[in-house]
Amino acid sequence: MTDNSPIIEVKHINKQFGDFTALSDVSLTVNRGETIAIIGPSGSGKSTLLRSINYLEQINSGEIIINGKTLVSTPQDKAIYVSDKEIRRICSDLGMIFQHFNLFPHMTCLRNITYAPIKVKKIAKARAEAEAKCLLAMVDLSGKEDSYPAMLSGGQKQRVAIARGLAMHPAVMLFDEPTSALDPEITGEVLAVMKKLAEDQMTMLVVTHEMGFAKEVADRVIFMADGRIVEQGTPRQIFDTPQSDRLKSFLRSVLRS
Amino acid sequence: MSETFDYILLILPALLQGTKIIVVMFFMTLIFAIPLGLPLALGSDSKVLPVRWACRAYVFIFRGTPLMLQLFFIYFMLPIYFGLRIDALPAAIITFVLNYAAYLSEIYRGGIGSIERGQYEASICLGLNKFQTMFDIIIPQAIKRVLPSVTNEMITLVKDTALVSVLGVADLMKNSRAAVNRDGSVMAYLVAAIIYLILNAVLTKLSYRFEDKLSRHEVRCNR
């Protein structure tokens, strides 16, 4: 079973926030099983790119195709989205992990994970719970089923959030700075889970400041600055033989610290 | 001393009779105004402009005029202009429900607005529809945040019921005033004050208990 069609196609998208250009003519193709790290200085548009792909931001023009289904296109000069219902269907192929976890604080870990499968996918409760327990085991949190998010550490919360995302069986997982809100000593436990996912051929798009993760785990690294993709390539190409001055100076500043 | 005690026992039945009116008004207002405030709160922030205007106008009118005027309006004006004759107590209950729904809706609106954007974003990303997001994710969290303000309103409500005496309803206020005027002793006011305080003490206690129950997910693991 080999399907070589790209799972995400982003074509010439533009996004303005008022006068500020967040994304300028960005194009990107994500293939199945690929792990892509998006790096760049803050304000470079990397989070906006990720959030545009799953409709948390609306683009001004361009085209986004997910799993063969068009989310938004620009027949003339303005972006036109498909219907709300269609958007929900298309975006259900995408799982999203946030910097601040965004777990539901009034639900136990188990219910955080099972709520959407039961309510949205209409999966039987017993089955959803059994699967949630497997997912919790996968992220090394067995026994936390009945804990509320407030009882967990940041790293544990993020791992529950990953389990919650995976419970919907997305074709792609999007990570928006998943470790930026964590203490340095516990980022490792989250990165380990992500590495495991990458090894299991999960397609992942990761906005990150963790250069170590980008180097070690990513198949492809994308460097963004000023709303554009400036350079992309294998981790080797990006980190060992950067071409543009912008990337060189970025690497100097992050690797110095 | 025992004379005072005997006097209190003498006036107590009338005062307790009046207290019943408070309890009835309180629960009727609670039962209807608390749910009615929710559609008003959601409507006040609706993207459908006529809905938003209608809800905001409603809130403006009921917050912008005295409750006593509203009582008179419903009790005296409705029969005159619309031929609707309502007894004093139901008229008062209707007025209170309409008035308190307006206040509560603004409290709810604040509570719903205080929930972080990330909760909506997580809901969208998990494919929840607007209804599921609002009723299963946002509102359960908002309830805890608005509870102290709602309790405040409920305590005000207990005291506001004294206004129905202007429509001639024999509530605690009216009956105690009758006793004072009849017997030339202010003891009835003192007893009435104590009854109001007891009612609100019970209310406060219950609301704290409810708040604790809603906060259980915030308890840290060192318990």
XYZ file of C-alpha atoms in Angstrom:
480
model
C 0.000 0.000 0.000
C 1.984 2.926 -1.241
C 0.297 6.228 -1.788
C 2.719 8.764 -3.099
C 0.325 11.666 -3.403
C 1.231 14.517 -1.054
C -0.886 14.724 2.056
C -0.734 18.506 2.354
C -0.300 20.912 -0.510
C 0.053 24.592 0.218
C 0.222 26.768 -2.879
C 1.187 30.427 -2.942
C -0.633 31.434 0.207
C -0.689 34.979 1.516
C -1.876 36.157 4.885
C -2.151 39.709 6.172
C -2.837 40.895 9.707
C -3.905 44.445 8.943
C -0.837 46.035 7.382
C 1.475 43.283 8.532
C 2.279 40.548 6.038
C 2.472 37.297 8.005
C 2.800 34.959 5.036
C 3.955 35.947 1.612
C 3.664 33.535 -1.303
C 4.370 30.427 0.768
C 4.230 27.039 -0.940
C 4.854 23.707 0.716
C 4.254 20.066 -0.050
C 4.152 17.489 2.714
C 4.511 13.823 1.771
C 3.113 10.883 3.693
C 5.284 9.707 6.543
C 7.460 12.763 6.418
C 8.584 14.665 9.510
C 9.132 18.317 8.758
C 10.593 20.800 11.208
C 9.846 24.462 10.627
C 12.387 26.794 12.193
C 12.929 30.500 12.112
C 12.973 33.635 14.252
C 9.774 34.629 16.057
C 7.391 36.579 13.868
C 8.649 34.760 10.804
C 5.215 33.265 10.089
C 5.896 29.650 11.003
C 3.024 29.380 13.502
C 0.741 31.270 11.144
C 1.549 28.795 8.390
C 0.653 25.880 10.662
C -2.526 27.579 11.884
C -3.573 28.402 8.331
C -3.349 24.756 7.363
C -5.975 23.771 9.922
C -8.168 26.821 9.588
C -7.304 28.541 12.859
C -6.291 31.439 10.636
C -7.916 32.337 7.341
C -5.610 33.141 4.468
C -6.156 36.045 2.083
C -5.184 34.180 -1.052
C -3.683 30.918 -2.202
C -4.686 27.297 -2.129
C -4.561 24.568 0.521
C -5.297 20.929 -0.270
C -5.390 18.323 2.484
C -5.482 14.621 1.719
C -6.676 15.406 -1.798
C -9.519 17.630 -0.616
C -9.461 21.354 -1.279
C -9.869 23.453 1.862
C -9.458 26.822 0.233
C -8.752 28.066 -3.246
C -8.403 31.396 -4.964
C -10.201 31.345 -8.292
C -9.983 35.118 -8.669
C -8.154 37.363 -6.227
C -9.793 36.425 -2.920
C -9.490 33.153 -1.015
C -12.707 31.119 -1.002
C -13.224 28.432 1.624
C -15.469 25.405 1.300
C -18.537 25.080 3.578
C -18.202 24.889 7.368
C -19.232 21.265 7.386
C -16.713 20.447 4.685
C -14.003 22.346 6.578
C -14.677 20.264 9.688
C -14.433 17.077 7.642
C -11.198 18.081 5.963
C -9.583 19.302 9.179
C -10.471 16.092 10.977
C -7.457 14.655 9.130
C -5.267 17.011 11.116
C -4.317 16.730 14.780
C -3.044 19.844 16.505
C -0.717 20.210 19.481
C -0.484 23.655 21.055
C 2.250 25.411 22.938
C -0.064 25.795 25.936
C -1.602 22.302 25.676
C -5.203 23.549 25.801
C -6.427 20.491 27.626
C -9.971 20.741 28.950
C -9.375 21.493 32.658
C -12.775 20.268 33.829
C -12.315 16.791 32.366
C -10.118 13.939 33.517
C -7.269 12.851 31.250
C -9.318 9.912 30.053
C -12.282 12.108 29.156
C -10.022 14.652 27.490
C -8.932 11.871 25.169
C -12.274 10.085 24.675
C -14.589 13.085 24.419
C -14.034 13.877 20.729
C -13.940 10.253 19.509
C -17.232 9.574 21.305
C -19.013 12.812 20.391
C -17.573 13.530 16.955
C -16.704 10.111 15.602
C -19.543 8.337 17.454
C -17.251 5.604 18.699
C -18.653 3.421 21.499
C -17.563 4.596 24.941
C -15.973 1.307 25.974
C -13.930 1.137 22.789
C -12.874 4.777 23.043
C -11.760 4.253 26.640
C -9.833 1.115 25.843
C -8.038 2.953 23.083
C -7.406 5.974 25.280
C -5.715 3.708 27.811
C -3.453 2.342 25.088
C -2.596 5.868 24.020
C -1.845 6.892 27.594
C 0.444 3.885 27.856
C 2.107 4.916 24.607
C 2.902 8.372 26.014
C 4.044 6.725 29.244
C 1.187 7.989 31.409
C -0.614 4.826 32.426
C -2.430 5.345 35.710
C -3.241 9.003 35.045
C -6.665 8.193 33.572
C -8.601 9.815 36.401
C -6.259 12.732 37.035
C -7.313 16.231 36.096
C -4.917 18.330 34.005
C -4.181 20.621 36.966
C -2.604 17.667 38.764
C -0.063 17.070 36.002
C 3.271 18.655 35.167
C 3.663 20.562 31.921
C 5.391 17.671 30.202
C 2.666 15.285 31.289
C -0.029 17.684 30.074
C 1.590 17.923 26.676
C 1.792 14.145 26.423
C -1.913 13.878 27.278
C -2.556 16.477 24.575
C -0.636 14.328 22.093
C -2.688 11.288 23.103
C -5.859 13.352 22.690
C -4.792 14.371 19.189
C -3.881 10.821 18.199
C -7.222 9.469 19.429
C -8.876 11.089 16.402
C -6.584 9.130 14.068
C -5.383 12.130 12.125
C -3.380 11.648 8.947
C -1.054 14.449 9.986
C -0.045 15.819 13.369
C 0.719 19.518 13.566
C 2.851 20.714 16.473
C 2.938 24.422 17.284
C 6.002 24.937 19.488
C 5.107 21.930 21.630
C 7.955 22.357 24.090
C 8.246 26.138 24.307
C 6.202 26.384 27.493
C 8.124 23.611 29.247
C 11.086 23.614 31.588
C 14.241 22.562 29.760
C 14.610 19.371 31.774
C 11.178 18.074 30.817
C 11.168 18.965 27.125
C 12.974 15.677 26.610
C 10.017 13.543 27.632
C 7.782 15.263 25.068
C 10.413 15.119 22.343
C 10.870 11.401 23.040
C 7.172 10.795 22.360
C 7.386 12.827 19.160
C 10.429 10.884 18.063
C 8.551 7.669 18.629
C 5.727 8.970 16.428
C 8.179 9.900 13.693
C 9.644 6.421 13.806
C 6.118 5.007 13.437
C 5.844 6.920 10.144
C 3.346 9.468 11.436
C 3.331 12.498 9.163
C 4.351 15.458 11.300
C 4.748 19.161 10.804
C 6.598 20.649 13.749
C 7.154 24.324 14.447
C 10.009 24.290 16.913
C 12.898 26.051 18.545
C 14.501 22.728 19.413
C 17.340 22.591 16.933
C 18.448 19.254 18.338
C 15.069 17.736 17.466
C 15.107 19.286 13.986
C 18.589 17.921 13.348
C 18.001 14.471 14.698
C 14.402 13.600 13.858
C 13.270 15.699 10.901
C 13.447 14.385 7.346
C 13.288 17.929 6.084
C 13.899 21.284 7.708
C 12.214 24.460 6.543
C 13.643 27.823 7.473
C 11.234 30.750 7.448
C 11.880 34.456 7.850
C 9.699 37.504 7.224
C 6.710 35.418 6.133
C 8.616 33.470 3.485
C 10.257 30.099 3.177
C 13.873 31.155 2.753
C 15.542 27.799 2.584
C 14.685 24.136 2.934
C 16.481 20.844 2.778
C 17.703 17.905 4.780
C 18.860 18.692 8.314
C 22.385 18.303 7.027
C 21.970 20.840 4.265
C 20.313 23.329 6.575
C 22.615 23.046 9.547
C 25.953 22.160 7.904
C 25.813 24.010 4.620
C 23.375 26.911 4.957
C 23.162 28.950 1.767
C 21.443 32.207 2.617
C 22.863 34.888 4.892
C 19.545 35.023 6.739
C 19.840 31.368 7.749
C 23.512 31.680 8.572
C 22.898 34.554 10.955
C 19.872 32.759 12.480
C 21.924 29.633 13.127
C 24.733 31.694 14.617
C 22.333 33.314 17.077
C 20.535 30.124 18.160
C 23.548 27.877 18.314
C 25.569 30.348 20.316
C 23.233 30.099 23.290
C -37.417 39.128 79.121
C -40.132 36.524 78.843
C -42.545 39.273 77.765
C -40.326 40.018 74.794
C -40.188 36.339 74.059
C -43.957 36.042 74.220
C -44.323 39.024 71.908
C -41.975 37.475 69.358
C -43.958 34.254 69.462
C -47.083 36.304 68.884
C -45.862 38.069 65.746
C -43.801 35.160 64.425
C -46.580 33.318 62.522
C -47.316 36.411 60.396
C -43.628 36.983 59.778
C -43.063 33.351 58.787
C -46.069 33.610 56.510
C -44.320 36.550 54.879
C -41.089 34.562 54.670
C -42.931 31.968 52.591
C -43.545 34.653 49.970
C -39.794 35.321 49.854
C -39.022 31.645 49.420
C -41.595 31.264 46.646
C -40.360 34.346 44.834
C -36.753 33.310 45.264
C -37.172 29.849 43.823
C -39.451 30.920 40.991
C -36.979 33.600 39.943
C -34.080 31.194 40.319
C -35.728 28.467 38.263
C -36.692 30.732 35.362
C -34.142 33.559 35.352
C -31.030 31.370 35.576
C -31.757 29.476 32.345
C -33.288 32.519 30.615
C -30.062 34.459 31.132
C -28.130 32.033 28.932
C -29.812 32.632 25.556
C -29.691 36.345 26.354
C -25.953 36.110 27.048
C -25.265 34.158 23.859
C -27.574 36.465 21.893
C -25.799 39.582 23.161
C -22.626 38.414 21.452
C -24.333 36.856 18.437
C -22.920 37.481 14.993
C -26.494 37.887 13.746
C -26.889 41.611 14.275
C -30.672 41.860 14.808
C -30.412 39.151 17.497
C -27.556 40.980 19.147
C -29.389 44.315 19.057
C -32.580 42.807 20.457
C -30.745 41.123 23.347
C -28.687 44.183 24.150
C -31.763 46.438 24.033
C -33.557 44.071 26.388
C -30.666 44.113 28.844
C -30.373 47.890 28.538
C -34.031 48.427 29.362
C -34.162 46.053 32.321
C -30.907 47.261 33.816
C -31.610 50.881 33.048
C -34.913 51.303 34.882
C -35.799 50.772 38.542
C -37.126 47.373 39.467
C -39.995 49.064 41.265
C -41.005 50.871 38.084
C -40.930 47.552 36.240
C -43.174 46.059 38.923
C -45.697 48.877 38.521
C -45.491 48.596 34.781
C -46.285 44.904 34.667
C -48.902 45.026 37.402
C -50.758 48.231 36.494
C -49.986 48.935 32.838
C -50.503 45.502 31.329
C -54.175 45.385 32.425
C -54.761 48.926 31.163
C -53.074 48.674 27.777
C -53.269 44.998 26.983
C -56.243 43.892 29.048
C -54.064 41.340 30.855
C -55.053 41.067 34.473
C -52.507 39.303 36.664
C -52.478 38.846 40.422
C -49.851 40.752 42.341
C -47.638 37.792 43.213
C -47.430 36.280 39.694
C -46.925 39.781 38.281
C -44.055 40.293 40.705
C -42.528 36.926 39.839
C -42.698 37.675 36.098
C -41.047 41.052 36.653
C -38.303 39.554 38.784
C -37.603 36.820 36.246
C -37.341 39.337 33.398
C -35.167 41.680 35.446
C -32.814 39.097 36.890
C -32.385 37.356 33.545
C -30.985 40.635 32.208
C -28.450 40.964 35.028
C -27.497 37.294 34.954
C -26.998 37.365 31.181
C -24.298 39.998 31.563
C -22.583 37.935 34.252
C -22.706 34.866 31.999
C -21.397 36.881 29.064
C -18.421 37.967 31.139
C -17.793 34.394 32.279
C -17.996 32.926 28.794
C -15.755 35.696 27.461
C -13.148 34.939 30.110
C -12.472 31.414 28.815
C -9.188 31.308 26.939
C -9.133 31.271 23.158
C -7.106 28.080 23.289
C -10.131 26.164 24.550
C -12.087 27.153 21.437
C -9.114 26.346 19.222
C -8.643 22.907 20.768
C -12.373 22.264 20.273
C -12.209 23.284 16.615
C -9.166 21.113 16.011
C -10.926 18.110 17.536
C -13.868 18.635 15.194
C -16.455 19.686 17.787
C -19.366 21.712 16.481
C -20.334 25.054 17.988
C -23.000 23.537 20.211
C -20.667 20.907 21.678
C -17.958 23.495 22.184
C -20.285 25.857 24.021
C -22.179 23.378 26.176
C -19.512 20.771 26.942
C -16.308 22.820 26.948
C -16.932 26.519 27.527
C -20.009 26.727 29.768
C -18.905 24.083 32.310
C -15.745 26.121 32.875
C -17.605 29.429 32.898
C -20.038 28.252 35.601
C -17.284 28.126 38.176
C -16.059 31.581 37.292
C -19.487 33.211 37.459
C -20.657 31.477 40.618
C -19.505 34.182 43.079
C -21.227 36.882 41.008
C -24.370 34.796 40.648
C -24.427 34.231 44.422
C -24.190 37.978 44.832
C -27.233 38.404 42.608
C -29.126 35.752 44.531
C -28.475 37.517 47.823
C -29.670 40.757 46.292
C -32.726 38.878 45.086
C -33.653 37.766 48.608
C -33.624 41.394 49.705
C -35.255 42.747 46.539
C -38.319 40.617 47.188
C -39.211 43.236 49.826
C -40.294 45.405 46.880
C -43.414 43.295 46.319
C -44.902 44.852 49.417
C -45.601 47.928 47.266
C -48.043 45.805 45.284
C -49.743 44.817 48.532
C -48.313 41.296 48.696
C -48.083 40.215 52.338
C -44.373 39.411 52.407
C -42.010 39.591 55.374
C -41.487 43.331 54.882
C -45.163 44.180 54.759
C -46.102 41.935 57.674
C -43.346 43.251 59.905
C -44.265 46.826 59.102
C -47.878 46.012 59.951
C -46.801 44.652 63.329
C -44.655 47.697 64.040
C -47.451 50.097 63.154
C -49.999 48.131 65.140
C -47.991 47.485 68.310
C -45.709 50.524 68.445
C -42.658 48.291 68.846
C -39.800 47.894 66.363
C -39.172 44.350 67.553
C -40.803 42.988 64.349
C -38.150 44.763 62.240
C -35.412 43.154 64.304
C -36.920 39.705 63.847
C -37.369 40.375 60.127
C -33.710 41.384 59.841
C -32.670 38.152 61.529
C -34.850 36.122 59.169
C -33.291 37.826 56.117
C -29.842 37.111 57.536
C -30.658 33.455 58.173
C -31.923 33.037 54.602
C -28.776 34.595 53.191
C -26.525 32.618 55.513
C -28.001 29.396 54.173
C -27.626 30.687 50.623
C -23.995 31.697 51.131
C -23.143 28.377 52.711
C -24.727 26.441 49.854
C -22.918 28.484 47.247
C -19.521 27.924 48.896
C -20.234 24.238 48.982
C -21.199 24.259 45.310
C -18.054 26.213 44.473
C -15.915 23.613 46.241
C -17.603 20.886 44.275
C -16.907 22.653 41.006
C -13.275 23.258 41.979
C -12.435 19.648 42.602
C -10.497 19.394 39.344
C -8.213 22.186 40.496
C -7.118 20.383 43.614
C -3.469 19.498 43.362
C -2.141 16.026 43.914
C -0.772 16.719 47.398
C -4.194 15.971 48.842
